[in-house]
Amino acid sequence: MEKTNLDKNIFIYPMPVTLLGTKKGETANFMTLGWLTRVNANPPLLAVGVNREHLTNELIRENKTFSINYPSANMVKKVDHCGLISGRKEDKSLSFTVEYGELETAPLIQECKLSLECELLDIYEMVTNDLFIGEIIASHADESILTHGKPDMGKLNPLLLTMPDNHYWTVGEKVGKAWNIGRELNKQD
Ligand SMILES: Cc1cc2nc3c(=O)[nH]c(=O)nc-3n(C[C@H](O)[C@H](O)[C@H](O)COP(=O)(O)O)c2cc1C
């Protein structure tokens, strides 16, 4: 793997549409995922909401590992395709170059310039979906998306999802510095 190992305690905002990777026998499966959030600072934990009918749900339970891959906007067709068809019907891994990092059962997409490897920590069973809590154990980034060693969303150009109009977007203009611009409104400093 030619990517740079970043700190595993990595924060990635906004929360873009991602591809959740799982090992499927000798190959891999990738599912489009909108329901992803960071849920703990240290250890670095994230949660993904996956419908119980999806093959991905079965494969996370089987392998107890998974990957989160951040596609750039030019991958939009492949991203949508992975959300339209199940790995039970088609080998979706054929759309990508698959590689592995530290875990043997968390397939990564080489074309995605940022990827995380996760170990399953817990499962919260909902009505139709399960919330899988994963610990990020490694993160990998292509040099081309880094600024001062950190992921730069302007360079990654990730995909965002809006509903109910169901569209993919790219990130727009910066409008203010976070934890900073609101200080003007503080009554005291
Ligand atoms: C934009 C988009 C976002 C999606 N987000 C989720 C999600 O967060 N959770 C989920 O369970 N399914 C989500 N889906 C649906 C799955 O990706 C889809 O049902 C997929 O075919 C399941 O694949 P699998 O059976 O190979 O696991 C999404 C689909 C699209 C197009």
mmCIF file of C-alpha atoms and ligand atoms in Angstrom:
data_model
loop_
_atom_site.group_PDB
_atom_site.id
_atom_site.type_symbol
_atom_site.label_atom_id
_atom_site.label_comp_id
_atom_site.label_asym_id
_atom_site.label_seq_id
_atom_site.Cartn_x
_atom_site.Cartn_y
_atom_site.Cartn_z
ATOM 1 C CA MET A 1 0.000 0.000 0.000
ATOM 2 C CA GLU A 2 1.389 3.380 -1.021
ATOM 3 C CA LYS A 3 -0.799 5.499 1.235
ATOM 4 C CA THR A 4 0.348 7.458 4.275
ATOM 5 C CA ASN A 5 -0.580 6.127 7.720
ATOM 6 C CA LEU A 6 -2.320 8.904 9.647
ATOM 7 C CA ASP A 7 -3.165 9.054 13.341
ATOM 8 C CA LYS A 8 -5.966 6.598 14.083
ATOM 9 C CA ASN A 9 -7.721 9.283 16.130
ATOM 10 C CA ILE A 10 -8.768 11.037 12.959
ATOM 11 C CA PHE A 11 -11.698 13.453 12.688
ATOM 12 C CA ILE A 12 -13.286 13.739 9.252
ATOM 13 C CA TYR A 13 -15.915 16.420 8.660
ATOM 14 C CA PRO A 14 -18.293 16.900 6.998
ATOM 15 C CA MET A 15 -19.709 13.382 7.228
ATOM 16 C CA PRO A 16 -19.785 12.489 3.537
ATOM 17 C CA VAL A 17 -21.316 9.524 1.753
ATOM 18 C CA THR A 18 -18.914 6.610 2.111
ATOM 19 C CA LEU A 19 -18.413 3.052 0.929
ATOM 20 C CA LEU A 20 -18.466 0.477 3.721
ATOM 21 C CA GLY A 21 -16.175 -2.432 2.909
ATOM 22 C CA THR A 22 -16.474 -5.976 4.189
ATOM 23 C CA LYS A 23 -14.722 -9.240 3.374
ATOM 24 C CA LYS A 24 -16.870 -11.699 1.441
ATOM 25 C CA GLY A 25 -15.124 -15.071 1.178
ATOM 26 C CA GLU A 26 -12.101 -14.570 -1.068
ATOM 27 C CA THR A 27 -13.439 -11.258 -2.387
ATOM 28 C CA ALA A 28 -14.906 -8.045 -0.937
ATOM 29 C CA ASN A 29 -18.239 -6.246 -0.780
ATOM 30 C CA PHE A 30 -18.876 -2.492 -0.747
ATOM 31 C CA MET A 31 -22.116 -0.806 0.350
ATOM 32 C CA THR A 32 -23.001 2.878 0.010
ATOM 33 C CA LEU A 33 -23.428 4.366 3.474
ATOM 34 C CA GLY A 34 -24.996 7.652 4.527
ATOM 35 C CA TRP A 35 -25.537 6.834 8.187
ATOM 36 C CA LEU A 36 -22.098 7.279 9.674
ATOM 37 C CA THR A 37 -21.085 9.347 12.667
ATOM 38 C CA ARG A 38 -18.222 9.692 15.115
ATOM 39 C CA VAL A 39 -19.421 8.721 18.627
ATOM 40 C CA ASN A 40 -16.362 8.872 20.912
ATOM 41 C CA ALA A 41 -13.171 10.922 20.985
ATOM 42 C CA ASN A 42 -10.705 8.527 22.605
ATOM 43 C CA PRO A 43 -10.688 5.661 21.795
ATOM 44 C CA PRO A 44 -11.774 6.780 18.322
ATOM 45 C CA LEU A 45 -15.193 5.193 17.829
ATOM 46 C CA LEU A 46 -17.680 5.586 15.020
ATOM 47 C CA ALA A 47 -21.164 4.192 14.430
ATOM 48 C CA VAL A 48 -22.753 2.985 11.201
ATOM 49 C CA GLY A 49 -26.449 2.203 10.723
ATOM 50 C CA VAL A 50 -26.935 -0.831 8.482
ATOM 51 C CA ASN A 51 -30.239 -2.456 7.550
ATOM 52 C CA ARG A 52 -30.568 -6.049 8.728
ATOM 53 C CA GLU A 53 -31.490 -7.222 5.210
ATOM 54 C CA HIS A 54 -28.223 -6.052 3.670
ATOM 55 C CA LEU A 55 -25.408 -8.491 2.968
ATOM 56 C CA THR A 56 -23.105 -5.982 4.662
ATOM 57 C CA ASN A 57 -24.886 -6.542 7.985
ATOM 58 C CA GLU A 58 -24.192 -10.288 7.772
ATOM 59 C CA LEU A 59 -20.555 -9.739 6.771
ATOM 60 C CA ILE A 60 -19.783 -7.259 9.571
ATOM 61 C CA ARG A 61 -21.163 -9.767 12.071
ATOM 62 C CA GLU A 62 -19.112 -12.576 10.503
ATOM 63 C CA ASN A 63 -15.762 -10.753 10.234
ATOM 64 C CA LYS A 64 -16.067 -8.337 13.175
ATOM 65 C CA THR A 65 -14.196 -5.800 11.067
ATOM 66 C CA PHE A 66 -15.057 -3.344 8.305
ATOM 67 C CA SER A 67 -13.625 -0.413 6.390
ATOM 68 C CA ILE A 68 -14.894 3.085 5.633
ATOM 69 C CA ASN A 69 -13.782 4.493 2.281
ATOM 70 C CA TYR A 70 -14.251 8.149 1.265
ATOM 71 C CA PRO A 71 -14.938 8.475 -2.468
ATOM 72 C CA SER A 72 -14.227 11.695 -4.351
ATOM 73 C CA ALA A 73 -16.913 13.318 -6.503
ATOM 74 C CA ASN A 74 -15.602 11.736 -9.706
ATOM 75 C CA MET A 75 -16.632 8.316 -8.310
ATOM 76 C CA VAL A 76 -20.308 9.300 -8.029
ATOM 77 C CA LYS A 77 -21.656 6.653 -10.428
ATOM 78 C CA LYS A 78 -19.837 3.825 -8.694
ATOM 79 C CA VAL A 79 -20.994 5.126 -5.312
ATOM 80 C CA ASP A 80 -24.623 5.162 -6.395
ATOM 81 C CA HIS A 81 -24.299 1.719 -7.996
ATOM 82 C CA CYS A 82 -23.057 0.224 -4.699
ATOM 83 C CA GLY A 83 -26.224 1.568 -3.073
ATOM 84 C CA LEU A 84 -28.589 0.175 -5.693
ATOM 85 C CA ILE A 85 -27.598 -3.467 -5.844
ATOM 86 C CA SER A 86 -26.768 -6.061 -3.216
ATOM 87 C CA GLY A 87 -23.539 -8.002 -3.113
ATOM 88 C CA ARG A 88 -25.797 -11.050 -3.052
ATOM 89 C CA LYS A 89 -26.566 -10.392 -6.734
ATOM 90 C CA GLU A 90 -23.348 -8.890 -8.054
ATOM 91 C CA ASP A 91 -19.661 -8.795 -7.185
ATOM 92 C CA LYS A 92 -19.351 -5.055 -6.506
ATOM 93 C CA SER A 93 -15.646 -5.375 -5.735
ATOM 94 C CA LEU A 94 -14.999 -5.645 -9.500
ATOM 95 C CA SER A 95 -15.592 -1.877 -9.782
ATOM 96 C CA PHE A 96 -12.524 -1.131 -7.638
ATOM 97 C CA THR A 97 -8.919 -2.030 -6.916
ATOM 98 C CA VAL A 98 -9.061 -3.757 -3.542
ATOM 99 C CA GLU A 99 -6.167 -3.658 -1.104
ATOM 100 C CA TYR A 100 -5.565 -4.405 2.570
ATOM 101 C CA GLY A 101 -3.910 -2.495 5.386
ATOM 102 C CA GLU A 102 -3.439 -3.837 8.914
ATOM 103 C CA LEU A 103 -6.572 -5.993 9.137
ATOM 104 C CA GLU A 104 -6.933 -9.071 6.934
ATOM 105 C CA THR A 105 -10.719 -8.735 6.774
ATOM 106 C CA ALA A 106 -11.264 -5.009 6.147
ATOM 107 C CA PRO A 107 -10.907 -4.502 2.376
ATOM 108 C CA LEU A 108 -9.934 -0.991 1.284
ATOM 109 C CA ILE A 109 -10.635 0.755 -2.033
ATOM 110 C CA GLN A 110 -7.385 1.981 -3.557
ATOM 111 C CA GLU A 111 -9.205 4.613 -5.668
ATOM 112 C CA CYS A 112 -10.586 6.233 -2.476
ATOM 113 C CA LYS A 113 -7.991 8.698 -1.260
ATOM 114 C CA LEU A 114 -8.942 8.288 2.382
ATOM 115 C CA SER A 115 -9.877 5.027 4.143
ATOM 116 C CA LEU A 116 -10.330 3.819 7.712
ATOM 117 C CA GLU A 117 -9.958 0.328 9.137
ATOM 118 C CA CYS A 118 -12.334 -0.562 11.978
ATOM 119 C CA GLU A 119 -12.756 -3.348 14.490
ATOM 120 C CA LEU A 120 -16.292 -4.112 15.646
ATOM 121 C CA LEU A 121 -16.799 -3.191 19.298
ATOM 122 C CA ASP A 122 -20.530 -3.399 19.873
ATOM 123 C CA ILE A 123 -23.905 -3.818 18.167
ATOM 124 C CA TYR A 124 -27.094 -1.976 19.085
ATOM 125 C CA GLU A 125 -30.078 -3.682 17.526
ATOM 126 C CA MET A 126 -32.828 -1.325 16.358
ATOM 127 C CA VAL A 127 -36.086 -2.232 14.649
ATOM 128 C CA THR A 128 -34.918 -2.598 11.046
ATOM 129 C CA ASN A 129 -31.311 -1.474 11.330
ATOM 130 C CA ASP A 130 -28.356 -2.311 13.504
ATOM 131 C CA LEU A 131 -25.985 0.301 14.815
ATOM 132 C CA PHE A 132 -22.469 -1.110 14.615
ATOM 133 C CA ILE A 133 -19.887 0.607 16.783
ATOM 134 C CA GLY A 134 -16.402 0.348 15.336
ATOM 135 C CA GLU A 135 -13.034 1.396 16.678
ATOM 136 C CA ILE A 136 -10.795 3.054 14.116
ATOM 137 C CA ILE A 137 -7.525 1.170 14.273
ATOM 138 C CA ALA A 138 -5.821 2.725 11.246
ATOM 139 C CA SER A 139 -6.368 5.456 8.694
ATOM 140 C CA HIS A 140 -4.735 5.744 5.280
ATOM 141 C CA ALA A 141 -4.534 8.775 3.025
ATOM 142 C CA ASP A 142 -3.150 9.521 -0.390
ATOM 143 C CA GLU A 143 -0.459 12.234 -0.201
ATOM 144 C CA SER A 144 -2.402 14.261 -2.779
ATOM 145 C CA ILE A 145 -5.228 15.061 -0.306
ATOM 146 C CA LEU A 146 -3.016 16.158 2.595
ATOM 147 C CA THR A 147 -2.199 19.714 3.686
ATOM 148 C CA HIS A 148 0.382 19.900 6.499
ATOM 149 C CA GLY A 149 -0.094 16.144 7.023
ATOM 150 C CA LYS A 150 -3.853 16.362 7.575
ATOM 151 C CA PRO A 151 -6.766 15.441 5.281
ATOM 152 C CA ASP A 152 -7.924 18.493 3.356
ATOM 153 C CA MET A 153 -11.598 18.321 2.337
ATOM 154 C CA GLY A 154 -10.995 20.764 -0.521
ATOM 155 C CA LYS A 155 -8.521 18.302 -2.010
ATOM 156 C CA LEU A 156 -10.492 15.142 -1.201
ATOM 157 C CA ASN A 157 -13.647 16.655 -2.742
ATOM 158 C CA PRO A 158 -16.021 14.212 -0.993
ATOM 159 C CA LEU A 159 -19.661 13.557 -1.828
ATOM 160 C CA LEU A 160 -22.446 14.833 0.374
ATOM 161 C CA LEU A 161 -26.034 13.572 0.279
ATOM 162 C CA THR A 162 -29.226 15.591 0.638
ATOM 163 C CA MET A 163 -32.676 14.183 1.238
ATOM 164 C CA PRO A 164 -35.562 14.221 0.521
ATOM 165 C CA ASP A 165 -34.494 15.582 -2.874
ATOM 166 C CA ASN A 166 -31.953 12.709 -3.155
ATOM 167 C CA HIS A 167 -28.912 14.387 -4.661
ATOM 168 C CA TYR A 168 -25.175 14.134 -4.302
ATOM 169 C CA TRP A 169 -23.304 17.414 -3.777
ATOM 170 C CA THR A 170 -19.768 18.556 -3.326
ATOM 171 C CA VAL A 171 -18.573 20.781 -0.471
ATOM 172 C CA GLY A 172 -19.191 24.520 -1.087
ATOM 173 C CA GLU A 173 -17.395 27.662 0.034
ATOM 174 C CA LYS A 174 -15.870 28.249 3.483
ATOM 175 C CA VAL A 175 -17.987 30.777 5.381
ATOM 176 C CA GLY A 176 -16.155 31.114 8.715
ATOM 177 C CA LYS A 177 -13.546 29.602 11.006
ATOM 178 C CA ALA A 178 -15.048 27.112 13.485
ATOM 179 C CA TRP A 179 -14.573 27.645 17.244
ATOM 180 C CA ASN A 180 -13.654 31.184 16.319
ATOM 181 C CA ILE A 181 -16.085 33.262 14.262
ATOM 182 C CA GLY A 182 -18.803 33.178 16.956
ATOM 183 C CA ARG A 183 -16.475 34.877 19.478
ATOM 184 C CA GLU A 184 -17.609 38.247 18.158
ATOM 185 C CA LEU A 185 -20.973 37.539 19.792
ATOM 186 C CA ASN A 186 -19.542 36.517 23.193
ATOM 187 C CA LYS A 187 -20.598 38.964 25.903
ATOM 188 C CA GLN A 188 -17.306 38.314 27.772
ATOM 189 C CA ASP A 189 -13.978 36.793 26.722
HETATM 190 C C1 LIG B 1 -26.874 7.408 -1.149
HETATM 191 C C2 LIG B 1 -27.194 6.124 -0.436
HETATM 192 C C3 LIG B 1 -27.000 6.032 0.939
HETATM 193 C C4 LIG B 1 -27.310 4.848 1.624
HETATM 194 N N1 LIG B 1 -27.114 4.774 2.964
HETATM 195 C C5 LIG B 1 -27.411 3.636 3.626
HETATM 196 C C6 LIG B 1 -27.207 3.556 5.027
HETATM 197 O O1 LIG B 1 -26.706 4.468 5.681
HETATM 198 N N2 LIG B 1 -27.568 2.384 5.650
HETATM 199 C C7 LIG B 1 -28.109 1.328 4.967
HETATM 200 O O2 LIG B 1 -28.409 0.297 5.593
HETATM 201 N N3 LIG B 1 -28.292 1.371 3.620
HETATM 202 C C8 LIG B 1 -27.948 2.490 2.938
HETATM 203 N N4 LIG B 1 -28.125 2.553 1.591
HETATM 204 C C9 LIG B 1 -28.641 1.370 0.881
HETATM 205 C C10 LIG B 1 -27.561 0.291 0.630
HETATM 206 O O3 LIG B 1 -26.353 0.874 0.200
HETATM 207 C C11 LIG B 1 -28.075 -0.705 -0.454
HETATM 208 O O4 LIG B 1 -29.272 -1.319 -0.027
HETATM 209 C C12 LIG B 1 -27.027 -1.747 -0.848
HETATM 210 O O5 LIG B 1 -27.451 -2.349 -2.038
HETATM 211 C C13 LIG B 1 -26.799 -2.827 0.199
HETATM 212 O O6 LIG B 1 -25.754 -3.623 -0.287
HETATM 213 P P1 LIG B 1 -25.338 -5.053 0.313
HETATM 214 O O7 LIG B 1 -26.553 -5.946 0.294
HETATM 215 O O8 LIG B 1 -24.267 -5.516 -0.645
HETATM 216 O O9 LIG B 1 -24.855 -4.853 1.694
HETATM 217 C C14 LIG B 1 -27.816 3.725 0.893
HETATM 218 C C15 LIG B 1 -27.967 3.806 -0.495
HETATM 219 C C16 LIG B 1 -27.663 4.992 -1.158
HETATM 220 C C17 LIG B 1 -27.841 5.075 -2.666
#
